[in-house]
mmCIF file of C-alpha atoms and ligand atoms in Angstrom:
data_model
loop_
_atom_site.group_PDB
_atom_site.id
_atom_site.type_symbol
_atom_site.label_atom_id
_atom_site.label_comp_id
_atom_site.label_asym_id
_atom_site.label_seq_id
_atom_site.Cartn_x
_atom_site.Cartn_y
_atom_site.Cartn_z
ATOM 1 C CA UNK Z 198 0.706 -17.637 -8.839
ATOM 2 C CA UNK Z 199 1.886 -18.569 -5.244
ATOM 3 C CA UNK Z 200 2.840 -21.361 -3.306
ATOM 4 C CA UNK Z 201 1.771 -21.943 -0.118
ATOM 5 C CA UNK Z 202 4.651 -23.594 2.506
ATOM 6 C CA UNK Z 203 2.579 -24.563 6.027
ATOM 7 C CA UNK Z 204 4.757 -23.171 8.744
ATOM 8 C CA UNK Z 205 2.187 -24.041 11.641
ATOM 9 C CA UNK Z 206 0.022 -26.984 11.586
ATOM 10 C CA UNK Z 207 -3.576 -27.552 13.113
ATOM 11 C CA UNK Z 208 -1.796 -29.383 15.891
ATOM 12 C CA UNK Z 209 0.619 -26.541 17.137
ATOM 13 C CA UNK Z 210 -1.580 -24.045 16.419
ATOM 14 C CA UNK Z 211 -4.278 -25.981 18.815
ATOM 15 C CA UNK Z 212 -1.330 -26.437 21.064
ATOM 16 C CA UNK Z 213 -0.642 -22.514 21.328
ATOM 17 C CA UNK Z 214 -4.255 -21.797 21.854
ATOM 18 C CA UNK Z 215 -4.699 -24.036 24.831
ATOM 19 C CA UNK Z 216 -0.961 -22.657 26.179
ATOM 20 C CA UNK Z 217 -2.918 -19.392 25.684
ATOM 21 C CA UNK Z 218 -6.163 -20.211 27.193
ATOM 22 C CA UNK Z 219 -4.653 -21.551 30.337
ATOM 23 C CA UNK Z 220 -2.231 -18.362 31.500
ATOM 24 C CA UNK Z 221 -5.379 -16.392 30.686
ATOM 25 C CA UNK Z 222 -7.533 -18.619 33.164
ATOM 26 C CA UNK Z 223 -4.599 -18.260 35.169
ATOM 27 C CA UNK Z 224 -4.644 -14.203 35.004
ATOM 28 C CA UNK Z 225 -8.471 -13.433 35.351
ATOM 29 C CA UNK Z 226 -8.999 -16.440 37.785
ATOM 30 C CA UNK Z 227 -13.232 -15.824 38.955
ATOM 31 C CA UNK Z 228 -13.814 -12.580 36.598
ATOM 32 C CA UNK Z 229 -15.204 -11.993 33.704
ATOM 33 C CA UNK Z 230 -13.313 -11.262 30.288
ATOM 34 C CA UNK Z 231 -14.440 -9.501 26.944
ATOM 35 C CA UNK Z 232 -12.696 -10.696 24.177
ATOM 36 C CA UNK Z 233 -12.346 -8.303 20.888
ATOM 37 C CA UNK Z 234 -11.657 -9.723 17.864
ATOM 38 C CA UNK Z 235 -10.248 -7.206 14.991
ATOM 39 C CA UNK Z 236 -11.937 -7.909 11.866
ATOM 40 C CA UNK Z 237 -11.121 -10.061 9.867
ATOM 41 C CA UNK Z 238 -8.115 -11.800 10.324
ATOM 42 C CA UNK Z 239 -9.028 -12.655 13.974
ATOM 43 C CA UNK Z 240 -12.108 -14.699 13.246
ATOM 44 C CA UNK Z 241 -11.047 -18.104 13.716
ATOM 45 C CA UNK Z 242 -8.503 -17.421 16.690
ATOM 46 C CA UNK Z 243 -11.037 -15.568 18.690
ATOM 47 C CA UNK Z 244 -13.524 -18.445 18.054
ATOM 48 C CA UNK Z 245 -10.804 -21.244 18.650
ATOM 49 C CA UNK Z 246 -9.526 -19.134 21.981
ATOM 50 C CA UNK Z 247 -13.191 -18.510 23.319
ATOM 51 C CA UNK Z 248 -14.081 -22.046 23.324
ATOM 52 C CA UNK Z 249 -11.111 -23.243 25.578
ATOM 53 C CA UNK Z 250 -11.361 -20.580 27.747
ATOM 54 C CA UNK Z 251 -13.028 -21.901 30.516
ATOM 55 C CA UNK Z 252 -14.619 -17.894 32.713
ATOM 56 C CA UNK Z 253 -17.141 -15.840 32.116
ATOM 57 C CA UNK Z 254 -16.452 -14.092 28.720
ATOM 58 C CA UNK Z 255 -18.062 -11.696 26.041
ATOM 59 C CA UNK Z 256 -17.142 -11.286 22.595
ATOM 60 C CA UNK Z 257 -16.989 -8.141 20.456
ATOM 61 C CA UNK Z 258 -15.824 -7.066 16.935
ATOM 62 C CA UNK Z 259 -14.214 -3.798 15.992
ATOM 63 C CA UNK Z 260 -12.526 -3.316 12.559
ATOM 64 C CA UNK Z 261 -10.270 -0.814 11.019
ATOM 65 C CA UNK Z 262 -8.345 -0.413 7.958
ATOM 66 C CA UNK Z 263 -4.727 1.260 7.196
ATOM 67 C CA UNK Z 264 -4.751 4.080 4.990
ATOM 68 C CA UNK Z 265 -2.268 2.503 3.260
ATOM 69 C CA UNK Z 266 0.784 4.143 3.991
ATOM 70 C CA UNK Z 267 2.010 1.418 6.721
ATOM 71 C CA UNK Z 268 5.278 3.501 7.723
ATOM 72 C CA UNK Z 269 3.722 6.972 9.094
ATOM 73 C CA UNK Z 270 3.037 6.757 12.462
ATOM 74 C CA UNK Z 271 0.312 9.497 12.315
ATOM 75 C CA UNK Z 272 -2.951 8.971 11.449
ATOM 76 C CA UNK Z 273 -2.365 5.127 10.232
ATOM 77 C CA UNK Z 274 -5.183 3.461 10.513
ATOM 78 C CA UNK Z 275 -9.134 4.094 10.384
ATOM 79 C CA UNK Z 276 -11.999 2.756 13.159
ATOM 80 C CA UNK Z 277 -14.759 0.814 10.334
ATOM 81 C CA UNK Z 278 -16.905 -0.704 12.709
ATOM 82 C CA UNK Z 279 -17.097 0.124 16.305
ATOM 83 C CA UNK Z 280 -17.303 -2.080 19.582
ATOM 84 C CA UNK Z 281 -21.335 -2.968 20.259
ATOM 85 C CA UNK Z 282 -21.116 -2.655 23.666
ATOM 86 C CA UNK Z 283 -19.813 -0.863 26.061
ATOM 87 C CA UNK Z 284 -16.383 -1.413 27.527
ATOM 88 C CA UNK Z 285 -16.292 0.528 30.593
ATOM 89 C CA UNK Z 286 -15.146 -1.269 33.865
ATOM 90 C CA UNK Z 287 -14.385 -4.011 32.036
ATOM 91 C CA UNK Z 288 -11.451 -6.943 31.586
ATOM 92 C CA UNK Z 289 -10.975 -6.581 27.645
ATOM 93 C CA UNK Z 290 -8.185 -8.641 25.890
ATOM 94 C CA UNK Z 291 -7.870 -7.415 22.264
ATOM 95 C CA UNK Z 292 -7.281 -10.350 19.808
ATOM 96 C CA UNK Z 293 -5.672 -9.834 16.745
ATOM 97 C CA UNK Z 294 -4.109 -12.131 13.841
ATOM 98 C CA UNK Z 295 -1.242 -10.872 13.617
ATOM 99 C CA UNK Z 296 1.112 -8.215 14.664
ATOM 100 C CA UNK Z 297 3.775 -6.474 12.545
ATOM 101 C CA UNK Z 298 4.177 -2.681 12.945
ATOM 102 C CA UNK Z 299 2.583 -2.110 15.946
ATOM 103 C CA UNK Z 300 0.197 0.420 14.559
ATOM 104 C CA UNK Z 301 -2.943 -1.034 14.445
ATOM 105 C CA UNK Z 302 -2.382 -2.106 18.032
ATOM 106 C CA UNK Z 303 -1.295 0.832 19.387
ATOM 107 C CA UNK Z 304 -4.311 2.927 17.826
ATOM 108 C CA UNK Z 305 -6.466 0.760 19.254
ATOM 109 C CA UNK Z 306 -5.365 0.708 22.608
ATOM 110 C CA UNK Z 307 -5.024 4.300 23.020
ATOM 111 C CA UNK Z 308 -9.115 4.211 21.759
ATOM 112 C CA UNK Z 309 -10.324 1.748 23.858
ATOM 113 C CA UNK Z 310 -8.238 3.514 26.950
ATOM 114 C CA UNK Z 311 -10.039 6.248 26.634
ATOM 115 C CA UNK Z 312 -13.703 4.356 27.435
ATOM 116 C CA UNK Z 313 -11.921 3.474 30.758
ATOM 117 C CA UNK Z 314 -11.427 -0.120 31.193
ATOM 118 C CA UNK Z 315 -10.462 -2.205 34.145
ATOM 119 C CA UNK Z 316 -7.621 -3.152 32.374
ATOM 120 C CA UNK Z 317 -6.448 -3.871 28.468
ATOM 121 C CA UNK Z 318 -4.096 -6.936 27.235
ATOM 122 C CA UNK Z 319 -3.138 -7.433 23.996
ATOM 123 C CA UNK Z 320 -3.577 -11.521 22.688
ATOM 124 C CA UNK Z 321 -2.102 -12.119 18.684
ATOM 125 C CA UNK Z 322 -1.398 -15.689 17.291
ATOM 126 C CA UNK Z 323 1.553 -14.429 15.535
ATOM 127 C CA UNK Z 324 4.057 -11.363 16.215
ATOM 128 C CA UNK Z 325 6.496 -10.509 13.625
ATOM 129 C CA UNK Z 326 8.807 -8.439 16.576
ATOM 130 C CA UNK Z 327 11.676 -7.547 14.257
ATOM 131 C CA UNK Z 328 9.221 -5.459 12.337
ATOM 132 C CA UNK Z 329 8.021 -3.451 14.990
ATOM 133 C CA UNK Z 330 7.982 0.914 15.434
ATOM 134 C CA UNK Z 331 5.869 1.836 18.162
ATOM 135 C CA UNK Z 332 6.554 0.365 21.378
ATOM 136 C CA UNK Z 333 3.456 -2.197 22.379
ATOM 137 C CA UNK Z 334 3.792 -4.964 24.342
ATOM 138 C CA UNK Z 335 1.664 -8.323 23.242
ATOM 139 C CA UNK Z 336 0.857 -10.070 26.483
ATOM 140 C CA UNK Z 337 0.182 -13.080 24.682
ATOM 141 C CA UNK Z 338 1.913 -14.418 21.967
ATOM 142 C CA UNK Z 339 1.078 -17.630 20.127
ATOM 143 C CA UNK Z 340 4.355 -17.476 18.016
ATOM 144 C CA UNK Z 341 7.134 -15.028 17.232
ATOM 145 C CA UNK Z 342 8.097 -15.196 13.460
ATOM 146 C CA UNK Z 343 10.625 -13.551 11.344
ATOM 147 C CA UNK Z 344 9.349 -11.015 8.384
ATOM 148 C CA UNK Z 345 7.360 -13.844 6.365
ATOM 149 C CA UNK Z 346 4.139 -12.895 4.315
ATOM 150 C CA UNK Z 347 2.234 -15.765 6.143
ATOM 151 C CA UNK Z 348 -1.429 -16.482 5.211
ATOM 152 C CA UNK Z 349 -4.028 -18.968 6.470
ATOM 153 C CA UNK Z 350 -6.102 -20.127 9.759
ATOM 154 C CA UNK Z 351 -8.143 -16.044 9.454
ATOM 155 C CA UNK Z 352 -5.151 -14.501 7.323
ATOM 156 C CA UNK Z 353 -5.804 -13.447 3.775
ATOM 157 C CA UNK Z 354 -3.551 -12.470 0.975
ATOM 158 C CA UNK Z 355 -5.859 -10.530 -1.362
ATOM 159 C CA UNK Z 356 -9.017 -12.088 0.729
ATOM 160 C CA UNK Z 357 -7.708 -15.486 -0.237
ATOM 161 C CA UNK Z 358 -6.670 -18.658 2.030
ATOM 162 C CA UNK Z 359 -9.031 -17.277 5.180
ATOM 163 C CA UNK Z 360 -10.309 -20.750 5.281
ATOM 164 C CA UNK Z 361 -7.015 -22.511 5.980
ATOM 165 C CA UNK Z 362 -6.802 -24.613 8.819
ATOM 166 C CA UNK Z 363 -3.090 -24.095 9.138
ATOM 167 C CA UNK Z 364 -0.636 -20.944 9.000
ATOM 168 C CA UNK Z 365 1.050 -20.723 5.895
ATOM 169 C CA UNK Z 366 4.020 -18.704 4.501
ATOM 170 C CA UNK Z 367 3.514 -17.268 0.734
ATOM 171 C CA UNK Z 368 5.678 -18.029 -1.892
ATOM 172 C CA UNK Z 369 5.358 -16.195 -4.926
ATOM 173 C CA UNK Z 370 6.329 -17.760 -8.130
ATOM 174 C CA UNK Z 371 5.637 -17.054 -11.642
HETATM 175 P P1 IMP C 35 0.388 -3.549 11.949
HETATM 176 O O1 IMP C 35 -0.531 -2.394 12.218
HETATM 177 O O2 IMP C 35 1.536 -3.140 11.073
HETATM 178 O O3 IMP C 35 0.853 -4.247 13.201
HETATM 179 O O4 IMP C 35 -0.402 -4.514 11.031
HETATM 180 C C1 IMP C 35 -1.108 -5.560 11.466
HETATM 181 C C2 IMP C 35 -2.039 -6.021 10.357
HETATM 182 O O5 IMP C 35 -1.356 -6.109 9.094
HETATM 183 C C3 IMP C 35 -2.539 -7.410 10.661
HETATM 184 O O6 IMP C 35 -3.717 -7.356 11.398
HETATM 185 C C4 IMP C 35 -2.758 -7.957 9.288
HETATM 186 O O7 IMP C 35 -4.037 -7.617 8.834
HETATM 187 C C5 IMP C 35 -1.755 -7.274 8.410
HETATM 188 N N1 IMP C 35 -0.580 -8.151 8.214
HETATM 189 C C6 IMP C 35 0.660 -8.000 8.744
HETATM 190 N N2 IMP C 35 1.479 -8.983 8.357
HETATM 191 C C7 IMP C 35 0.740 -9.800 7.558
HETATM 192 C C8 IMP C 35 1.027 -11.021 6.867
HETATM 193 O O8 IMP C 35 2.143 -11.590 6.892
HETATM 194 N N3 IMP C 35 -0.002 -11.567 6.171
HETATM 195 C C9 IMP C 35 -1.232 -11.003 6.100
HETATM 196 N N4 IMP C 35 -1.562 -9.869 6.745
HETATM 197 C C10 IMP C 35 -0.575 -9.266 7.471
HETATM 198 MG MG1 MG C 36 -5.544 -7.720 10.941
#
């Protein structure tokens, strides 16, 4: 079994996202903003993030999955579902749960670059920096943690505790 320890509440996680929302309002001041959420962690972020930020914004969903072997730097991860809609010209700011390696970032980014956007930021709740091997830069950042299996508020550990409303750290006991 595991314990659950909350390490961010509903209150400072509603605090980061309107800290969040307002440098973005700042940055894209009068233009228009698609936000993509990766599947499924981001779910509730995105959805939190999109309703305080106050422009004109779109929301898409792409998902991928790691082929498992999180320390290759080749070939790590694998597109599931696609964008819906076209990205070109656009102001895209890819959301994501949470950021560890890098990989899944960096993958992305180099795909989405290629369908020529205006410009590409990179948005995660959490960022576990001490943990990270390719060089990406989150724009972003709700909060920097140290190498915790966290869970909660979109994050799953074995598809469990999605539905948190806070960010939890797992402790496993037995
Ligand atoms: P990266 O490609 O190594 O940056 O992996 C990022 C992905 O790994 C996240 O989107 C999560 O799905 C997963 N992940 C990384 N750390 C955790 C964690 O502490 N709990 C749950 N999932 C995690
Ligand atoms: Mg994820």
């Amino acid at each position: 079994m595991e314990k659950i320890e909350i390490l961010f509440d509903e209150k400072q996680i509603d605090e980061s996202v309107k800290r969040i929302a307002r440098q973005i309002e700042k940055d894209y001041d009068g233009e228009e903003v698609v936000f993509v959420g990766i599947l499924k962690g981001a779910f509730m972020f995105i959805s939190d993030l999109a309703r305080e930020v106050n422009l004109n914004t779109k929301i898409d969903f792409i998902s991928v999955s790691s082929y498992g072997q999180k320390t290759t730097t080749s070939g790590v991860v694998k597109l599931i579902k696609d964008l819906d809609n076209d990205i070109a010209g656009k102001n895209v700011i890819i959301v994501e749960d949470i950021v560890d390696t890098g990989l899944t970032l960096k993958y992305l980014t180099d795909l989405l670059n290629q369908r020529k956007p205006k410009s590409i930021k990179l948005c995660t709740l959490l960022d576990k920096v001490s943990r990270r091997q390719v060089n990406i830069v989150n724009d972003y950042v709700g909060f920097q943690i140290k190498d915790f299996f966290v869970v909660g508020y979109g994050i799953d550990y074995a598809q469990k505790y999605r539905g948190l409303p806070y960010v939890g750290h797992v402790i496993l006991e037995d």
